[in-house]
Amino acid sequence: MALPVAPLAAYAFLLLWSAVPFAPAEPVLLTGGAFAGSGGLILPFAILAAAAGSLVSDLAKYALGRSAGPRLLARIARHPAGARAVRWIEGRLVASGPMVIAPSYFVPFGVVTATILCGALRMRLRIVAVASAVGALIWSTVFLGLGYLGAAVTGNPWFGAALAVPAALVIGLLAKRKVVRDDAAACTCEPAPAQHEEPCPLAA
């Protein structure tokens, strides 16, 4: 099946969509990878376009973190998954520094939290950019690769993208389980809170 737009426009769309902060880009990547699998796009070019856009998005969130980090993190923490992501990122930021951004790409709310927190803590931009570039390349390779494999199996880009969706969901669920498990372990190991503090919700 032919690509519905010119390849250059498709690469530009991958780049621009991935550059939009807070926009869910995984469905776009799965579809782009599926069209690469059917011959409409060149997979390495698609990966580079998506990774470049995601890097721009990360740097924008880093800048937001520098100007309004605590307020943004408080809004993220209103969601249960967001609160877990904030605790998970904070727990690894001391040991890993900005490199926590790379694995956070696969955690719900993870890369948003990590880049905003790096900005709020005024971490060095160069190190944040390197960590974001590594994470963006891995993330774009995984999701575009899933779409590519789906199209290679089905011979149709739309069927290939649909086939890749369950695999992408499994990755998300595994990442979420890892965060929940780590968060529960951290809450269990923490000393009992004082009476004026709220207990960790996962420790119950």
mmCIF file of C-alpha atoms in Angstrom:
data_model
loop_
_atom_site.group_PDB
_atom_site.id
_atom_site.type_symbol
_atom_site.label_atom_id
_atom_site.label_comp_id
_atom_site.label_asym_id
_atom_site.label_seq_id
_atom_site.Cartn_x
_atom_site.Cartn_y
_atom_site.Cartn_z
ATOM 1 C CA MET A 1 0.000 0.000 0.000
ATOM 2 C CA ALA A 2 1.411 3.386 -1.017
ATOM 3 C CA LEU A 3 2.254 6.056 1.523
ATOM 4 C CA PRO A 4 -0.631 8.602 1.513
ATOM 5 C CA VAL A 5 1.778 11.575 1.518
ATOM 6 C CA ALA A 6 5.212 12.344 0.127
ATOM 7 C CA PRO A 7 8.022 10.687 2.150
ATOM 8 C CA LEU A 8 9.540 14.065 3.013
ATOM 9 C CA ALA A 9 6.207 15.187 4.463
ATOM 10 C CA ALA A 10 5.987 11.971 6.479
ATOM 11 C CA TYR A 11 9.459 12.492 7.961
ATOM 12 C CA ALA A 12 8.556 16.089 8.771
ATOM 13 C CA PHE A 13 5.329 14.962 10.430
ATOM 14 C CA LEU A 14 7.208 12.428 12.569
ATOM 15 C CA LEU A 15 9.645 15.121 13.640
ATOM 16 C CA LEU A 16 7.020 17.771 14.347
ATOM 17 C CA TRP A 17 4.603 15.476 16.157
ATOM 18 C CA SER A 18 7.372 14.058 18.340
ATOM 19 C CA ALA A 19 8.452 17.621 19.155
ATOM 20 C CA VAL A 20 5.081 18.559 20.660
ATOM 21 C CA PRO A 21 5.444 18.434 24.457
ATOM 22 C CA PHE A 22 2.969 16.149 26.252
ATOM 23 C CA ALA A 23 1.577 14.721 22.972
ATOM 24 C CA PRO A 24 1.321 10.889 22.797
ATOM 25 C CA ALA A 25 3.623 10.048 19.901
ATOM 26 C CA GLU A 26 3.724 6.241 20.117
ATOM 27 C CA PRO A 27 0.723 5.622 17.784
ATOM 28 C CA VAL A 28 2.323 7.898 15.174
ATOM 29 C CA LEU A 29 5.616 6.019 15.484
ATOM 30 C CA LEU A 30 3.935 2.632 15.145
ATOM 31 C CA THR A 31 2.212 3.819 11.971
ATOM 32 C CA GLY A 32 5.398 5.363 10.582
ATOM 33 C CA GLY A 33 7.289 2.165 11.265
ATOM 34 C CA ALA A 34 4.589 0.145 9.533
ATOM 35 C CA PHE A 35 4.901 2.263 6.397
ATOM 36 C CA ALA A 36 8.661 1.844 6.593
ATOM 37 C CA GLY A 37 8.082 -1.908 6.708
ATOM 38 C CA SER A 38 6.006 -1.719 3.544
ATOM 39 C CA GLY A 39 8.683 0.283 1.724
ATOM 40 C CA GLY A 40 7.134 3.736 1.960
ATOM 41 C CA LEU A 41 9.779 5.151 4.303
ATOM 42 C CA ILE A 42 13.416 4.441 5.122
ATOM 43 C CA LEU A 43 13.470 3.188 8.705
ATOM 44 C CA PRO A 44 16.746 4.874 9.853
ATOM 45 C CA PHE A 45 15.536 8.232 8.507
ATOM 46 C CA ALA A 46 12.220 7.801 10.322
ATOM 47 C CA ILE A 47 14.044 6.935 13.556
ATOM 48 C CA LEU A 48 16.269 10.000 13.284
ATOM 49 C CA ALA A 49 13.295 12.263 12.549
ATOM 50 C CA ALA A 50 11.306 11.008 15.543
ATOM 51 C CA ALA A 51 14.335 11.098 17.849
ATOM 52 C CA ALA A 52 15.192 14.659 16.795
ATOM 53 C CA GLY A 53 11.638 15.804 17.474
ATOM 54 C CA SER A 54 11.583 14.086 20.843
ATOM 55 C CA LEU A 55 14.866 15.738 21.798
ATOM 56 C CA VAL A 56 13.330 19.125 21.017
ATOM 57 C CA SER A 57 10.343 18.211 23.185
ATOM 58 C CA ASP A 58 12.599 17.168 26.059
ATOM 59 C CA LEU A 59 14.544 20.415 25.914
ATOM 60 C CA ALA A 60 11.284 22.369 25.919
ATOM 61 C CA LYS A 61 10.134 20.488 29.033
ATOM 62 C CA TYR A 62 13.537 21.088 30.611
ATOM 63 C CA ALA A 63 13.066 24.815 29.997
ATOM 64 C CA LEU A 64 9.591 24.635 31.510
ATOM 65 C CA GLY A 65 11.063 22.889 34.521
ATOM 66 C CA ARG A 66 13.559 25.691 35.041
ATOM 67 C CA SER A 67 10.778 28.277 35.097
ATOM 68 C CA ALA A 68 7.868 26.426 36.700
ATOM 69 C CA GLY A 69 9.122 22.996 37.759
ATOM 70 C CA PRO A 70 7.496 22.607 41.216
ATOM 71 C CA ARG A 71 4.095 23.717 39.954
ATOM 72 C CA LEU A 72 4.197 21.372 36.963
ATOM 73 C CA LEU A 73 5.356 18.426 39.066
ATOM 74 C CA ALA A 74 2.522 19.065 41.510
ATOM 75 C CA ARG A 75 0.043 18.841 38.639
ATOM 76 C CA ILE A 76 1.601 15.596 37.408
ATOM 77 C CA ALA A 77 1.457 14.128 40.915
ATOM 78 C CA ARG A 78 -2.324 14.597 41.015
ATOM 79 C CA HIS A 79 -2.610 11.455 38.875
ATOM 80 C CA PRO A 80 -1.760 8.129 40.567
ATOM 81 C CA ALA A 81 0.543 7.120 37.709
ATOM 82 C CA GLY A 82 2.083 10.571 37.751
ATOM 83 C CA ALA A 83 2.729 10.415 41.488
ATOM 84 C CA ARG A 84 4.435 7.038 41.082
ATOM 85 C CA ALA A 85 6.542 8.424 38.238
ATOM 86 C CA VAL A 86 7.639 11.409 40.324
ATOM 87 C CA ARG A 87 8.726 9.143 43.187
ATOM 88 C CA TRP A 88 10.420 6.680 40.800
ATOM 89 C CA ILE A 89 12.371 9.420 39.021
ATOM 90 C CA GLU A 90 13.339 11.164 42.252
ATOM 91 C CA GLY A 91 14.581 7.872 43.682
ATOM 92 C CA ARG A 92 16.949 7.342 40.766
ATOM 93 C CA LEU A 93 17.981 10.880 40.052
ATOM 94 C CA VAL A 94 20.480 10.967 42.911
ATOM 95 C CA ALA A 95 22.329 7.875 41.658
ATOM 96 C CA SER A 96 21.901 8.258 37.904
ATOM 97 C CA GLY A 97 21.583 12.005 37.416
ATOM 98 C CA PRO A 98 20.078 13.094 34.100
ATOM 99 C CA MET A 99 20.737 9.639 32.578
ATOM 100 C CA VAL A 100 17.507 8.571 34.301
ATOM 101 C CA ILE A 101 15.812 10.245 31.323
ATOM 102 C CA ALA A 102 16.657 7.311 29.020
ATOM 103 C CA PRO A 103 14.705 4.569 30.881
ATOM 104 C CA SER A 104 11.995 7.061 31.826
ATOM 105 C CA TYR A 105 10.865 7.084 28.187
ATOM 106 C CA PHE A 106 9.120 3.780 28.829
ATOM 107 C CA VAL A 107 7.461 4.779 32.114
ATOM 108 C CA PRO A 108 4.021 6.441 32.154
ATOM 109 C CA PHE A 109 4.594 10.171 32.771
ATOM 110 C CA GLY A 110 8.290 9.271 33.074
ATOM 111 C CA VAL A 111 10.083 11.381 30.502
ATOM 112 C CA VAL A 112 7.838 14.352 31.274
ATOM 113 C CA THR A 113 8.671 14.095 34.962
ATOM 114 C CA ALA A 114 12.385 13.468 34.396
ATOM 115 C CA THR A 115 12.988 16.388 32.062
ATOM 116 C CA ILE A 116 10.919 18.834 34.133
ATOM 117 C CA LEU A 117 12.693 17.725 37.300
ATOM 118 C CA CYS A 118 16.116 18.119 35.672
ATOM 119 C CA GLY A 119 15.133 21.647 34.735
ATOM 120 C CA ALA A 120 13.788 22.430 38.187
ATOM 121 C CA LEU A 121 17.068 21.229 39.728
ATOM 122 C CA ARG A 122 19.080 23.321 37.255
ATOM 123 C CA MET A 123 21.046 20.321 35.988
ATOM 124 C CA ARG A 124 23.579 20.988 33.250
ATOM 125 C CA LEU A 125 21.905 21.345 29.876
ATOM 126 C CA ARG A 126 24.619 19.461 27.986
ATOM 127 C CA ILE A 127 24.256 16.329 30.114
ATOM 128 C CA VAL A 128 20.460 16.519 29.943
ATOM 129 C CA ALA A 129 20.628 16.839 26.144
ATOM 130 C CA VAL A 130 22.905 13.788 25.861
ATOM 131 C CA ALA A 131 20.646 11.702 28.102
ATOM 132 C CA SER A 132 17.577 12.831 26.171
ATOM 133 C CA ALA A 133 19.213 12.014 22.833
ATOM 134 C CA VAL A 134 20.058 8.492 24.023
ATOM 135 C CA GLY A 135 16.556 7.922 25.343
ATOM 136 C CA ALA A 136 14.925 9.376 22.233
ATOM 137 C CA LEU A 137 16.945 7.115 19.928
ATOM 138 C CA ILE A 138 16.109 4.003 21.938
ATOM 139 C CA TRP A 139 12.435 4.939 22.216
ATOM 140 C CA SER A 140 12.011 5.792 18.530
ATOM 141 C CA THR A 141 13.871 2.638 17.475
ATOM 142 C CA VAL A 142 11.647 0.431 19.641
ATOM 143 C CA PHE A 143 8.285 1.843 18.536
ATOM 144 C CA LEU A 144 9.143 2.401 14.889
ATOM 145 C CA GLY A 145 10.710 -1.048 14.893
ATOM 146 C CA LEU A 146 7.519 -2.609 16.230
ATOM 147 C CA GLY A 147 5.512 -1.045 13.420
ATOM 148 C CA TYR A 148 8.137 -2.137 10.903
ATOM 149 C CA LEU A 149 7.973 -5.750 12.092
ATOM 150 C CA GLY A 150 4.182 -5.677 12.084
ATOM 151 C CA ALA A 151 4.096 -4.598 8.439
ATOM 152 C CA ALA A 152 6.761 -7.150 7.538
ATOM 153 C CA VAL A 153 4.582 -9.899 9.016
ATOM 154 C CA THR A 154 1.224 -8.780 7.585
ATOM 155 C CA GLY A 155 2.339 -7.178 4.313
ATOM 156 C CA ASN A 156 0.012 -4.233 4.995
ATOM 157 C CA PRO A 157 1.019 -1.065 6.870
ATOM 158 C CA TRP A 158 -2.350 -0.547 8.557
ATOM 159 C CA PHE A 159 -2.588 -4.173 9.656
ATOM 160 C CA GLY A 160 1.060 -3.966 10.700
ATOM 161 C CA ALA A 161 0.422 -0.926 12.899
ATOM 162 C CA ALA A 162 -2.585 -2.677 14.452
ATOM 163 C CA LEU A 163 -0.509 -5.784 15.092
ATOM 164 C CA ALA A 164 2.181 -3.694 16.794
ATOM 165 C CA VAL A 165 -0.259 -2.068 19.232
ATOM 166 C CA PRO A 166 -0.511 -5.083 21.607
ATOM 167 C CA ALA A 167 3.289 -5.335 21.750
ATOM 168 C CA ALA A 168 3.514 -1.630 22.581
ATOM 169 C CA LEU A 169 0.883 -2.061 25.308
ATOM 170 C CA VAL A 170 2.847 -4.958 26.800
ATOM 171 C CA ILE A 171 5.951 -2.761 26.982
ATOM 172 C CA GLY A 172 3.935 -0.068 28.750
ATOM 173 C CA LEU A 173 2.404 -2.542 31.195
ATOM 174 C CA LEU A 174 5.774 -4.085 32.041
ATOM 175 C CA ALA A 175 7.236 -0.632 32.664
ATOM 176 C CA LYS A 176 4.268 0.297 34.850
ATOM 177 C CA ARG A 177 4.582 -2.928 36.863
ATOM 178 C CA LYS A 178 8.278 -2.225 37.400
ATOM 179 C CA VAL A 179 7.530 1.267 38.715
ATOM 180 C CA VAL A 180 4.693 0.050 40.967
ATOM 181 C CA ARG A 181 6.876 -2.763 42.341
ATOM 182 C CA ASP A 182 9.815 -0.442 43.005
ATOM 183 C CA ASP A 183 7.527 2.148 44.564
ATOM 184 C CA ALA A 184 5.915 -0.428 46.844
ATOM 185 C CA ALA A 185 9.351 -1.700 47.913
ATOM 186 C CA ALA A 186 10.534 1.837 48.627
ATOM 187 C CA CYS A 187 7.454 2.557 50.727
ATOM 188 C CA THR A 188 7.933 -0.677 52.694
ATOM 189 C CA CYS A 189 11.558 0.157 53.448
ATOM 190 C CA GLU A 190 10.864 3.699 54.587
ATOM 191 C CA PRO A 191 10.438 4.346 58.325
ATOM 192 C CA ALA A 192 6.896 4.762 59.581
ATOM 193 C CA PRO A 193 5.685 8.309 58.934
ATOM 194 C CA ALA A 194 4.926 10.720 61.734
ATOM 195 C CA GLN A 195 1.283 11.178 62.651
ATOM 196 C CA HIS A 196 1.002 14.488 60.817
ATOM 197 C CA GLU A 197 2.275 12.922 57.567
ATOM 198 C CA GLU A 198 0.192 10.942 55.114
ATOM 199 C CA PRO A 199 1.386 7.323 54.738
ATOM 200 C CA CYS A 200 2.592 6.072 51.393
ATOM 201 C CA PRO A 201 -0.559 4.884 49.570
ATOM 202 C CA LEU A 202 1.167 1.709 48.363
ATOM 203 C CA ALA A 203 2.348 0.660 51.784
ATOM 204 C CA ALA A 204 -1.151 -0.261 52.959
#
